[in-house]
XYZ file of C-alpha atoms in Angstrom:
715
model
C 29.643 9.868 -38.179
C 27.867 6.702 -39.193
C 30.862 4.564 -37.906
C 30.862 6.480 -34.615
C 27.089 5.927 -34.305
C 27.468 2.196 -34.951
C 30.313 1.939 -32.374
C 28.186 3.807 -29.773
C 25.308 1.410 -30.398
C 27.586 -1.632 -30.050
C 29.065 -0.413 -26.795
C 25.558 0.359 -25.456
C 24.399 -3.112 -26.487
C 27.268 -4.795 -24.739
C 26.707 -2.690 -21.585
C 22.990 -3.550 -21.731
C 23.658 -7.281 -22.198
C 26.176 -7.220 -19.276
C 23.726 -5.418 -17.089
C 20.942 -7.803 -17.946
C 23.155 -10.740 -17.138
C 23.733 -9.307 -13.675
C 20.131 -8.375 -13.208
C 18.955 -11.706 -11.713
C 18.066 -12.463 -8.145
C 20.286 -14.836 -6.344
C 19.626 -16.369 -2.926
C 21.658 -18.376 -0.440
C 20.688 -19.763 2.962
C 22.471 -21.319 5.843
C 21.911 -22.701 9.440
C 24.458 -22.218 12.197
C 24.282 -23.839 15.597
C 24.386 -21.160 18.402
C 23.799 -23.503 21.366
C 26.175 -22.401 24.195
C 29.278 -24.520 24.649
C 29.617 -23.558 28.386
C 26.949 -23.897 31.025
C 25.275 -22.541 33.139
C 24.047 -19.520 31.167
C 21.830 -16.670 32.203
C 18.338 -16.703 30.669
C 16.215 -13.530 30.441
C 12.557 -12.965 29.538
C 11.362 -13.025 33.152
C 10.981 -10.531 35.946
C 13.954 -11.842 37.903
C 17.208 -13.593 36.953
C 17.499 -17.360 36.290
C 19.959 -19.684 34.649
C 19.914 -22.916 32.626
C 22.322 -25.847 32.915
C 21.415 -27.711 29.740
C 19.685 -27.468 26.318
C 16.951 -29.910 25.471
C 17.132 -28.894 21.771
C 19.752 -26.990 19.690
C 19.447 -23.231 19.170
C 20.211 -21.801 15.697
C 20.879 -18.657 13.624
C 19.136 -19.115 10.293
C 20.207 -16.834 7.485
C 19.334 -15.829 3.901
C 21.484 -13.607 1.645
C 19.986 -12.019 -1.460
C 21.823 -10.417 -4.356
C 20.753 -8.847 -7.689
C 24.157 -7.585 -8.956
C 23.750 -4.130 -7.441
C 22.356 -4.789 -3.945
C 23.288 -7.512 -1.529
C 21.405 -8.000 1.797
C 21.284 -10.490 4.656
C 18.344 -11.594 6.784
C 19.117 -13.590 9.987
C 16.649 -14.894 12.509
C 18.181 -16.006 15.812
C 16.878 -18.336 18.551
C 17.051 -15.731 21.199
C 14.654 -13.777 23.425
C 16.082 -10.428 22.347
C 19.470 -9.019 21.342
C 20.585 -5.484 22.055
C 21.461 -3.079 19.230
C 25.065 -2.589 20.279
C 25.667 -6.422 20.300
C 24.069 -6.610 16.791
C 25.993 -3.669 15.470
C 29.207 -5.384 16.521
C 28.128 -8.677 14.858
C 27.242 -6.776 11.599
C 30.641 -5.154 11.562
C 32.314 -8.522 11.999
C 30.081 -9.995 9.205
C 30.942 -7.086 6.954
C 34.631 -7.951 7.285
C 33.939 -11.490 6.097
C 31.478 -10.714 3.333
C 30.604 -8.162 0.639
C 27.585 -6.961 2.543
C 27.345 -3.527 4.192
C 26.297 -3.434 7.840
C 23.262 -1.360 7.017
C 22.103 -4.077 4.567
C 21.884 -6.709 7.346
C 18.604 -7.500 9.162
C 19.075 -9.539 12.302
C 16.173 -10.467 14.508
C 15.295 -12.591 17.530
C 12.557 -15.191 17.596
C 11.657 -14.319 21.189
C 12.004 -17.705 22.667
C 12.105 -17.205 26.430
C 14.417 -20.230 26.833
C 17.666 -18.954 25.348
C 20.880 -17.410 26.754
C 20.525 -13.733 27.846
C 21.776 -11.690 25.028
C 20.578 -8.339 26.479
C 20.278 -7.055 30.007
C 16.657 -6.456 30.934
C 14.676 -6.240 34.191
C 16.276 -8.510 36.795
C 18.571 -10.333 34.376
C 22.093 -9.249 33.165
C 23.556 -10.074 29.768
C 25.626 -13.313 29.658
C 28.910 -11.736 28.594
C 30.667 -15.076 27.903
C 27.852 -16.144 25.533
C 27.771 -12.803 23.737
C 31.427 -13.329 22.481
C 30.407 -16.645 21.129
C 27.118 -15.364 19.566
C 28.674 -12.497 17.686
C 31.044 -14.804 15.872
C 28.346 -17.270 14.987
C 26.070 -14.556 13.611
C 28.892 -13.377 11.287
C 29.475 -16.989 10.281
C 25.737 -17.493 9.447
C 25.802 -14.498 7.128
C 29.112 -15.498 5.448
C 27.905 -19.065 4.967
C 24.717 -18.040 3.385
C 26.588 -15.690 1.056
C 28.720 -18.579 -0.117
C 25.617 -20.518 -1.128
C 24.310 -17.772 -3.502
C 22.657 -19.168 -6.647
C 19.976 -17.968 -9.139
C 16.557 -17.925 -7.541
C 12.902 -17.160 -7.937
C 10.747 -15.675 -5.203
C 7.191 -16.168 -4.098
C 4.619 -15.134 -1.480
C 1.861 -16.892 0.351
C -0.401 -16.069 3.293
C -2.945 -17.922 5.325
C -5.321 -17.143 8.221
C -4.149 -18.862 11.344
C -6.496 -17.158 13.831
C -6.973 -20.404 15.786
C -3.316 -20.178 16.846
C -3.161 -16.613 18.175
C -5.121 -14.346 20.447
C -5.029 -11.077 22.395
C -3.528 -11.481 25.821
C -3.908 -7.913 27.042
C -7.410 -7.246 28.479
C -8.995 -4.062 29.914
C -9.816 -4.214 33.608
C -13.151 -3.019 34.943
C -13.023 0.572 36.259
C -14.076 -0.657 39.728
C -11.267 -3.255 39.884
C -8.199 -1.056 39.016
C -4.930 -2.514 40.468
C -1.669 -1.023 41.690
C 1.513 -0.619 39.630
C 4.946 -1.437 41.130
C 5.243 2.070 42.371
C 2.095 1.837 44.469
C -0.176 3.866 42.232
C -3.674 2.725 41.073
C -2.940 2.740 37.376
C -3.463 -0.895 36.378
C -6.400 -0.539 33.989
C -5.205 -3.225 31.497
C -2.765 -6.052 31.787
C -1.542 -9.281 30.269
C -3.670 -12.357 30.939
C -6.312 -10.326 32.854
C -8.862 -12.115 30.788
C -8.200 -15.319 32.739
C -10.877 -13.938 35.065
C -13.659 -12.717 32.853
C -15.596 -11.105 35.700
C -12.667 -8.649 36.151
C -12.489 -7.363 32.560
C -14.481 -5.558 29.926
C -12.743 -6.949 26.770
C -9.516 -7.135 24.774
C -7.461 -3.962 24.491
C -6.707 -4.316 20.716
C -6.864 -6.487 17.604
C -4.978 -9.598 16.687
C -3.164 -10.276 13.437
C -4.033 -13.770 12.297
C -1.915 -13.886 9.136
C 0.787 -16.471 8.708
C 2.817 -15.174 5.812
C 5.865 -16.401 3.993
C 8.413 -15.427 1.448
C 9.880 -18.410 -0.462
C 12.920 -18.811 -2.643
C 13.664 -21.657 -5.095
C 16.057 -22.342 -7.913
C 14.781 -21.727 -11.512
C 14.470 -25.502 -11.786
C 12.151 -25.596 -8.769
C 14.498 -26.831 -5.999
C 13.517 -25.218 -2.679
C 16.272 -22.914 -1.210
C 14.577 -21.200 1.767
C 11.363 -19.991 3.349
C 11.020 -16.988 5.594
C 7.757 -17.307 7.567
C 6.191 -14.675 9.930
C 3.555 -15.077 12.535
C 2.273 -13.021 15.487
C 2.280 -15.253 18.526
C 4.452 -14.326 21.490
C 5.893 -17.699 22.492
C 4.589 -21.071 23.723
C 6.553 -21.416 27.000
C 6.503 -24.284 29.497
C 10.169 -25.375 29.204
C 12.804 -24.471 31.765
C 15.983 -25.617 29.920
C 17.241 -24.045 26.709
C 14.822 -24.583 23.876
C 13.936 -22.816 20.611
C 10.157 -22.909 21.360
C 7.645 -23.248 18.547
C 9.762 -21.159 16.277
C 12.539 -23.769 16.049
C 10.134 -26.731 15.938
C 8.281 -25.127 13.114
C 11.572 -24.692 11.115
C 12.614 -28.240 11.705
C 9.217 -29.619 10.730
C 9.010 -27.457 7.570
C 12.464 -28.572 6.486
C 11.571 -32.257 6.973
C 8.453 -31.794 4.722
C 10.009 -29.698 2.011
C 13.664 -30.701 1.653
C 14.591 -32.157 -1.696
C 17.031 -35.010 -1.126
C 17.479 -35.793 -4.861
C 20.360 -33.409 -5.267
C 23.149 -34.504 -2.965
C 25.433 -31.618 -3.954
C 22.750 -28.991 -3.285
C 22.940 -26.742 -0.269
C 20.335 -27.668 2.406
C 16.838 -26.128 2.275
C 16.474 -23.612 5.201
C 13.150 -22.777 6.824
C 12.859 -19.712 9.132
C 10.133 -18.496 11.452
C 10.378 -14.826 12.263
C 8.462 -12.982 14.998
C 5.510 -10.960 13.917
C 4.105 -8.145 15.995
C 3.288 -9.926 19.199
C 3.704 -7.502 22.104
C 0.036 -8.018 23.148
C -0.439 -11.432 21.615
C -0.293 -15.047 23.013
C -1.773 -18.448 22.183
C -4.612 -18.503 24.822
C -7.900 -17.038 23.778
C -9.671 -16.065 27.007
C -12.957 -15.875 25.188
C -12.903 -19.657 25.008
C -13.153 -22.260 27.763
C -9.870 -23.416 29.293
C -9.922 -26.508 27.021
C -10.710 -24.495 23.867
C -9.056 -24.690 20.513
C -5.965 -22.680 21.348
C -5.201 -24.815 24.428
C -2.851 -27.170 22.734
C -1.572 -29.544 25.392
C 2.060 -29.051 24.399
C 4.311 -27.105 22.036
C 4.642 -30.099 19.705
C 0.904 -30.248 19.037
C 0.605 -26.517 18.664
C 3.446 -26.409 16.126
C 2.014 -29.363 14.132
C -1.227 -27.426 13.687
C 0.493 -24.268 12.597
C 2.811 -26.177 10.340
C -0.147 -27.763 8.592
C -1.469 -24.344 7.631
C 2.012 -23.179 6.546
C 2.595 -26.121 4.271
C -0.800 -25.572 2.635
C 0.218 -21.942 1.974
C 3.585 -23.050 0.611
C 1.910 -25.278 -1.986
C -0.032 -22.153 -3.251
C 3.018 -19.937 -3.860
C 3.083 -18.103 -7.144
C 6.698 -17.724 -8.267
C 8.407 -14.705 -9.875
C 11.801 -14.288 -11.566
C 12.087 -10.672 -10.390
C 15.447 -9.060 -9.950
C 14.178 -6.108 -7.898
C 15.968 -5.795 -4.588
C 16.344 -2.726 -2.421
C 16.901 -1.997 1.238
C 16.997 1.114 3.398
C 17.858 1.821 7.003
C 17.159 4.698 9.393
C 18.497 5.280 12.924
C 15.838 7.128 14.865
C 16.709 8.974 18.142
C 14.143 8.522 20.898
C 13.924 9.614 24.531
C 13.285 7.313 27.491
C 10.523 8.078 29.975
C 12.743 8.954 32.903
C 11.628 9.241 36.498
C 10.793 12.581 38.072
C 12.759 13.706 41.160
C 10.487 12.088 43.680
C 10.390 8.623 41.888
C 14.118 8.798 41.318
C 14.804 9.364 45.093
C 12.477 6.544 46.012
C 14.237 4.319 43.537
C 17.717 5.130 44.670
C 16.769 4.327 48.295
C 15.651 0.861 47.257
C 18.630 0.219 44.990
C 21.011 1.263 47.796
C 19.661 -1.526 49.965
C 20.442 -4.140 47.317
C 24.213 -3.827 47.240
C 25.583 -6.405 44.839
C 22.441 -8.655 45.038
C 20.153 -8.900 41.988
C 16.671 -7.610 42.541
C 14.201 -10.239 43.622
C 10.863 -8.423 43.744
C 8.912 -6.403 41.239
C 9.449 -3.287 43.449
C 13.200 -3.821 43.416
C 13.324 -4.550 39.652
C 11.472 -1.422 38.770
C 13.302 0.760 41.246
C 16.627 -0.263 39.597
C 15.152 0.321 36.135
C 14.275 3.932 37.098
C 17.885 4.548 38.043
C 19.143 2.992 34.778
C 16.660 4.973 32.619
C 17.776 8.181 34.418
C 21.366 7.440 33.513
C 20.575 6.572 29.890
C 18.085 9.412 29.129
C 17.846 8.540 25.404
C 18.729 6.030 22.707
C 18.506 5.408 19.044
C 16.527 2.539 17.258
C 17.230 0.916 13.983
C 14.461 0.616 11.474
C 14.597 -1.000 8.046
C 12.557 -1.696 4.966
C 13.292 -4.242 2.240
C 11.756 -4.812 -1.194
C 12.053 -8.056 -3.055
C 10.068 -7.703 -6.254
C 6.451 -6.997 -5.239
C 7.092 -8.105 -1.614
C 8.127 -5.803 1.227
C 9.495 -6.267 4.727
C 9.412 -3.683 7.500
C 11.117 -4.008 10.863
C 10.777 -2.761 14.477
C 13.279 -3.278 17.185
C 10.492 -3.704 19.732
C 7.874 -5.948 21.202
C 5.319 -4.385 18.959
C 1.567 -4.531 19.359
C -0.496 -6.298 16.678
C -2.163 -2.954 15.866
C 1.050 -1.451 14.826
C 1.793 -4.372 12.494
C -1.609 -3.935 10.920
C -0.949 -0.174 10.431
C 2.140 -1.023 8.467
C 0.616 -3.934 6.447
C -2.575 -2.079 5.596
C -0.778 1.137 4.613
C 2.338 -0.291 2.925
C 2.773 0.544 -0.720
C 2.804 -3.176 -1.393
C -0.040 -5.343 -0.213
C 2.324 -8.315 0.264
C 4.186 -6.900 3.303
C 5.702 -8.714 6.267
C 6.591 -7.019 9.573
C 9.443 -8.461 11.620
C 9.802 -7.308 15.239
C 12.719 -7.474 17.659
C 14.970 -6.780 14.607
C 18.229 -4.924 14.992
C 17.746 -4.399 18.695
C 15.612 -5.160 21.727
C 14.129 -1.776 22.772
C 11.114 -3.090 24.714
C 7.363 -2.791 24.279
C 6.033 0.135 22.256
C 2.378 0.459 23.098
C 0.369 2.820 20.848
C -0.077 6.127 22.747
C -3.652 5.416 23.868
C -2.494 2.185 25.600
C -0.253 4.103 28.058
C -3.244 5.558 29.748
C -4.421 2.040 30.588
C -1.158 1.096 32.261
C -0.020 -2.506 32.746
C 3.281 -4.356 32.455
C 3.696 -3.308 28.792
C 3.779 0.366 29.784
C 5.727 0.481 33.093
C 8.878 2.449 32.455
C 11.829 0.108 32.216
C 14.315 -0.984 29.606
C 11.557 -3.537 28.750
C 9.043 -0.701 28.005
C 10.918 2.607 28.481
C 10.583 4.512 25.249
C 8.727 7.733 25.066
C 4.982 7.745 24.750
C 5.054 8.727 21.098
C 7.606 6.149 20.147
C 4.999 3.985 18.393
C 3.694 6.564 15.897
C 7.210 7.789 15.303
C 8.463 4.282 14.454
C 5.402 3.386 12.409
C 5.742 6.608 10.379
C 9.491 6.107 9.846
C 8.771 2.509 8.625
C 6.204 3.729 6.176
C 8.579 6.360 4.878
C 11.211 3.626 4.391
C 8.700 1.440 2.605
C 7.871 4.339 0.309
C 11.652 4.842 -0.382
C 12.438 1.156 -1.290
C 9.277 0.678 -3.359
C 9.209 4.063 -5.077
C 5.511 4.256 -4.320
C 3.297 6.097 -1.910
C 1.506 4.410 0.966
C -1.995 3.096 0.524
C -4.660 5.010 2.485
C -6.700 2.597 4.585
C -10.391 2.824 3.833
C -12.907 0.270 5.144
C -14.900 -1.359 2.325
C -18.653 -1.005 2.244
C -20.931 -3.997 2.261
C -24.715 -3.863 1.940
C -25.336 -2.658 5.493
C -22.857 0.238 5.073
C -24.558 1.223 1.778
C -27.985 1.125 3.543
C -26.690 3.717 6.103
C -25.379 5.925 3.300
C -28.648 5.715 1.373
C -30.585 7.241 4.318
C -28.366 10.268 4.129
C -27.130 10.798 7.717
C -25.632 14.253 8.681
C -22.720 12.290 10.239
C -21.563 8.683 10.075
C -18.585 7.344 11.947
C -17.471 3.873 11.004
C -15.130 3.755 14.044
C -12.411 2.036 11.940
C -9.604 4.326 13.005
C -6.268 2.908 14.047
C -5.403 5.960 16.154
C -6.812 9.029 17.818
C -7.842 11.853 17.851
C -10.467 11.940 15.060
C -13.355 9.739 14.092
C -13.727 10.283 10.347
C -17.132 11.173 9.033
C -17.973 8.788 6.144
C -20.886 11.033 5.098
C -20.307 13.857 2.613
C -20.514 16.480 5.450
C -16.968 16.001 6.707
C -18.123 16.272 10.342
C -15.213 14.450 12.083
C -15.750 13.710 15.764
C -13.042 13.688 18.515
C -12.039 10.798 20.636
C -11.160 11.528 24.270
C -8.431 9.670 26.041
C -9.660 6.289 27.248
C -10.531 4.705 23.834
C -8.623 2.007 22.002
C -8.894 1.085 18.298
C -9.362 -1.477 15.555
C -11.136 -4.253 17.343
C -13.556 -6.506 15.583
C -16.968 -4.975 14.969
C -20.391 -6.286 14.194
C -21.403 -8.189 11.032
C -18.269 -8.120 8.874
C -20.249 -9.980 6.239
C -22.702 -7.119 6.068
C -20.570 -4.095 6.632
C -17.534 -5.095 4.548
C -16.544 -6.945 1.346
C -14.222 -9.777 0.544
C -13.815 -11.271 4.073
C -12.571 -7.939 5.384
C -13.012 -7.536 9.214
C -15.397 -4.747 10.217
C -13.627 -2.607 12.886
C -14.871 -0.900 16.013
C -13.525 1.163 18.895
C -13.487 0.029 22.558
C -14.321 2.641 25.085
C -12.643 2.427 28.492
C -13.646 5.707 30.192
C -13.321 8.043 27.229
C -15.996 9.403 24.948
C -16.515 10.513 21.365
C -17.718 14.136 21.087
C -19.350 16.039 18.263
C -21.327 19.257 17.835
C -24.614 19.606 15.792
C -25.782 23.271 15.959
C -28.489 22.644 13.416
C -30.214 19.765 15.223
C -33.326 20.809 17.092
C -35.931 18.507 18.589
C -36.170 16.093 15.668
C -33.214 13.752 15.320
C -32.194 10.066 15.376
C -29.054 8.188 16.406
C -28.241 4.767 15.024
C -25.383 2.669 16.427
C -24.102 -0.836 17.265
C -23.046 -1.611 20.773
C -21.163 -4.344 22.555
C -21.379 -4.046 26.403
C -18.229 -5.235 28.270
C -19.557 -4.611 31.789
C -21.567 -7.153 33.705
C -25.166 -5.910 33.695
C -25.206 -5.913 37.467
C -21.707 -4.518 37.839
C -22.737 -0.982 38.888
C -25.707 1.308 39.048
C -25.861 1.751 35.262
C -23.945 -0.640 33.109
C -23.003 2.250 30.867
C -24.284 5.332 28.996
C -23.929 5.233 25.228
C -25.545 8.484 23.895
C -25.750 11.785 25.710
C -26.967 15.199 24.449
C -26.116 17.848 27.006
C -23.525 20.432 28.002
C -20.076 19.059 28.943
C -19.457 18.197 32.576
C -23.025 18.789 33.516
C -26.395 17.129 33.796
C -28.895 19.789 32.945
C -32.732 19.672 32.907
C -33.034 19.264 29.128
C -30.504 16.669 28.205
C -31.189 13.264 26.530
C -29.279 10.263 27.859
C -29.418 6.660 26.611
C -27.732 3.735 28.138
C -27.926 0.145 29.495
C -29.325 -0.127 33.011
C -27.676 -1.646 36.043
C -28.692 -2.234 39.598
C -30.261 1.181 39.990
C -32.946 0.448 37.328
C -33.180 -2.929 35.464
C -29.946 -4.715 34.695
C -29.182 -5.192 30.982
C -32.183 -3.247 29.682
C -32.100 -0.078 27.728
C -32.679 2.995 29.827
C -33.559 6.569 28.692
C -33.247 9.480 31.058
C -34.305 13.004 30.244
C -32.336 15.659 32.093
C -31.191 14.838 35.592
C -34.286 12.572 36.199
C -35.569 14.758 38.998
C -38.908 15.485 37.347
C -39.409 12.226 35.398
C -37.870 8.905 36.215
C -35.941 6.806 33.726
C -37.734 4.992 30.993
C -36.913 1.323 30.850
C -36.719 -1.095 27.868
C -38.172 -4.600 27.709
C -35.325 -6.834 26.645
C -32.168 -7.858 28.508
C -29.116 -7.311 26.374
C -26.513 -9.916 26.970
C -22.973 -8.811 27.826
C -20.421 -9.203 25.016
C -22.975 -9.420 22.162
C -23.497 -7.006 19.267
C -26.818 -5.243 19.169
C -28.242 -2.473 17.033
C -29.957 0.427 18.830
C -31.706 3.493 17.435
C -32.761 6.555 19.555
C -35.440 8.685 17.852
C -36.666 12.051 19.209
C -39.674 13.523 17.402
C -40.496 16.680 19.333
C -41.724 15.584 22.704
C -41.888 11.917 21.688
C -38.988 9.548 22.328
C -38.696 6.049 20.917
C -35.827 3.580 21.256
C -35.573 0.523 18.943
C -33.495 -2.692 19.422
C -32.234 -4.908 16.611
C -34.614 -3.614 13.928
C -37.854 -4.644 15.698
C -40.774 -2.616 14.618
C -42.081 -2.466 18.155
C -39.885 0.047 20.153
C -38.282 -1.018 23.447
C -39.087 2.423 24.869
C -41.954 4.691 23.737
C -42.837 7.918 25.577
C -45.162 10.540 24.073
C -44.650 13.273 26.638
C -41.045 13.768 27.544
C -40.955 16.916 29.572
C -38.705 19.452 27.654
C -37.061 19.083 24.242
C -33.310 19.569 24.013
C -33.570 21.918 20.990
C -30.860 24.317 22.199
C -28.274 21.698 23.117
C -25.550 21.292 20.440
C -23.109 18.805 22.097
C -23.409 15.092 21.642
C -21.356 12.455 23.421
C -21.133 8.794 22.509
C -19.648 6.155 24.819
C -20.472 8.204 27.859
C -22.650 10.723 29.618
C -22.164 14.449 29.651
C -21.110 14.390 33.314
C -18.827 11.360 32.856
C -20.884 9.180 35.176
C -20.786 5.383 34.345
C -19.176 5.992 30.909
C -19.399 3.142 28.466
C -17.155 0.070 28.884
C -17.191 -1.826 25.634
C -17.330 -1.292 21.895
C -19.341 0.974 19.687
C -19.526 1.009 15.904
C -21.308 2.503 12.868
C -22.651 5.632 14.659
C -24.873 7.564 12.376
C -26.781 10.785 13.253
C -29.800 11.902 11.260
C -31.579 15.315 11.250
C -35.040 13.742 11.327
C -37.030 11.083 13.131
C -36.453 7.809 11.347
C -39.455 5.575 10.514
C -39.649 1.930 11.752
C -39.093 0.797 8.084
C -35.877 2.908 7.823
C -34.787 1.573 11.219
C -35.348 -2.007 9.990
C -32.993 -1.349 7.034
C -30.240 -0.075 9.382
C -30.290 -3.313 11.414
C -28.646 -5.354 8.529
C -31.385 -7.985 8.787
C -32.500 -7.971 5.152
C -29.658 -9.983 3.675
């Protein structure tokens, strides 16, 4: 028995030693030229078809292969606008024949340069069939070459804030300036680059993601092998011939700065820039003058600034000798938004007039897209998650809004998470559901934006599940941190307090102990920057707010009588003289009505006094509106408190002890009214156009000292 036990122990030791020898991370990287050999080539990324006759800079497929003895994966980033799933599936099958990598362990994404051969039919441009044959082979070669370069490796992570190089390009249009969509309907409530005319808009439609992150690989002796960077900025543009845009210039510059020429027999260092969630992102910040910081005169200067930040991040990488490597893939079936019978008939009539000609107008393009979507009906999208030690990657096959990327990063089981879009397919824009109501190019049904309205939450949820699978950990719940100003609100014991930091509808979560969640109506978008991040949050976290674009937040308070207070922060997006009332922010009344007892607080317009707080009791028939003293500037954060104490009404601005409005004899108290609306009036007249944050309701009349504490002025 003792001999058998010793033999068993020896065998186990040998197995353990063999397994330990295998359990090391290896990495290999390669660059393969994918510049077309035959010209002209079709170029997509625009509304109508165009072609290019030359390339002013080479296009590449850059690849990394990772292995830990039990799992082998490939990551490829391609200088292309977008590549269809079927083309990539074929390329993966070809690569699998040449390597030891399974097709479902290959991640292939496009950089989204708009100056590359058309690798996917979209809008008015067909796929360049001749180029696709060439591209498939080169992608397989890039994977095989990287696999042949495998060597022991360490991995590291770094991230830097590069907010000066990215901005929101989708802005919400004023309700009195709504435009027409390609089908002739007045649905254009938000659109790309609408912020170029600030008089026409009320603000951005979502947040940006300023993080430039990177995953780095080096040999155990410190020789650099590869860097996979990720940034959310759509593309620079401005070149007609084939060009890799800032993505390619970034890679070339990084390689020049980091390459180690001391080892002549070593494989070349490879730098890769992947596309972060950039569906609503571009380089121009319309909040700034035309010659502002983001207005780099050319792509070279823009890239140089971004590269400086990236190199600083690279020098801070903390390296790990982890061997953990795991990847998972899911194919998710989704429906297209297909035309109804009337729209299909309209589209078919237009398409019939085209014959063999390509569409040349937006109407023709979108008519043809309706016919194509009707034929397709549904599709499947490929989603992946990858774990490398304590680093995670999630993918979407779409032009994904920055908000979706933040949802994944902030809820991922691993804080060090990168999201790569346009990976494993090119399935168009996926706006969060609330964005569909606002319309615009990103939402018009076509192969460029044709997935079902709920595609975004389905894809985000699937990605989070995949991240949980590869990490073996549950997702992190997102909870906004509490700075001193947030703690001051809590100390005053509100009966409800909504921080407005949600990333999706329908509920605004009550931060107080009373669990009185409120309900967002359609017409609200989420997770924009709020007031005083330094006061309301900790550790450089951004305070978040909701932007109202016609919808309201509703809540019921059966216990409130004629003694109550409402504290909130507001940011007005409408010009003060843009309409009769710039916007109503608090309303206590029955829904759809304007009764004799309601309380209504807003900012005045041309009907009263533009830009000043205005309080109206009931329908205003018996007593005219009460007007504040101070003009509130558009697009500035201000703190407002409405206090009702029986028949007395006071309204305070920015913590001042002297109220803006003070009336001792308001006609009738609203003691029997239980419904409150924020971001609009009970009858939906002149609803709020702008942001609201930190809404707190109290069951008593606050004192001036308490109001001063709520204004975040004491620190």
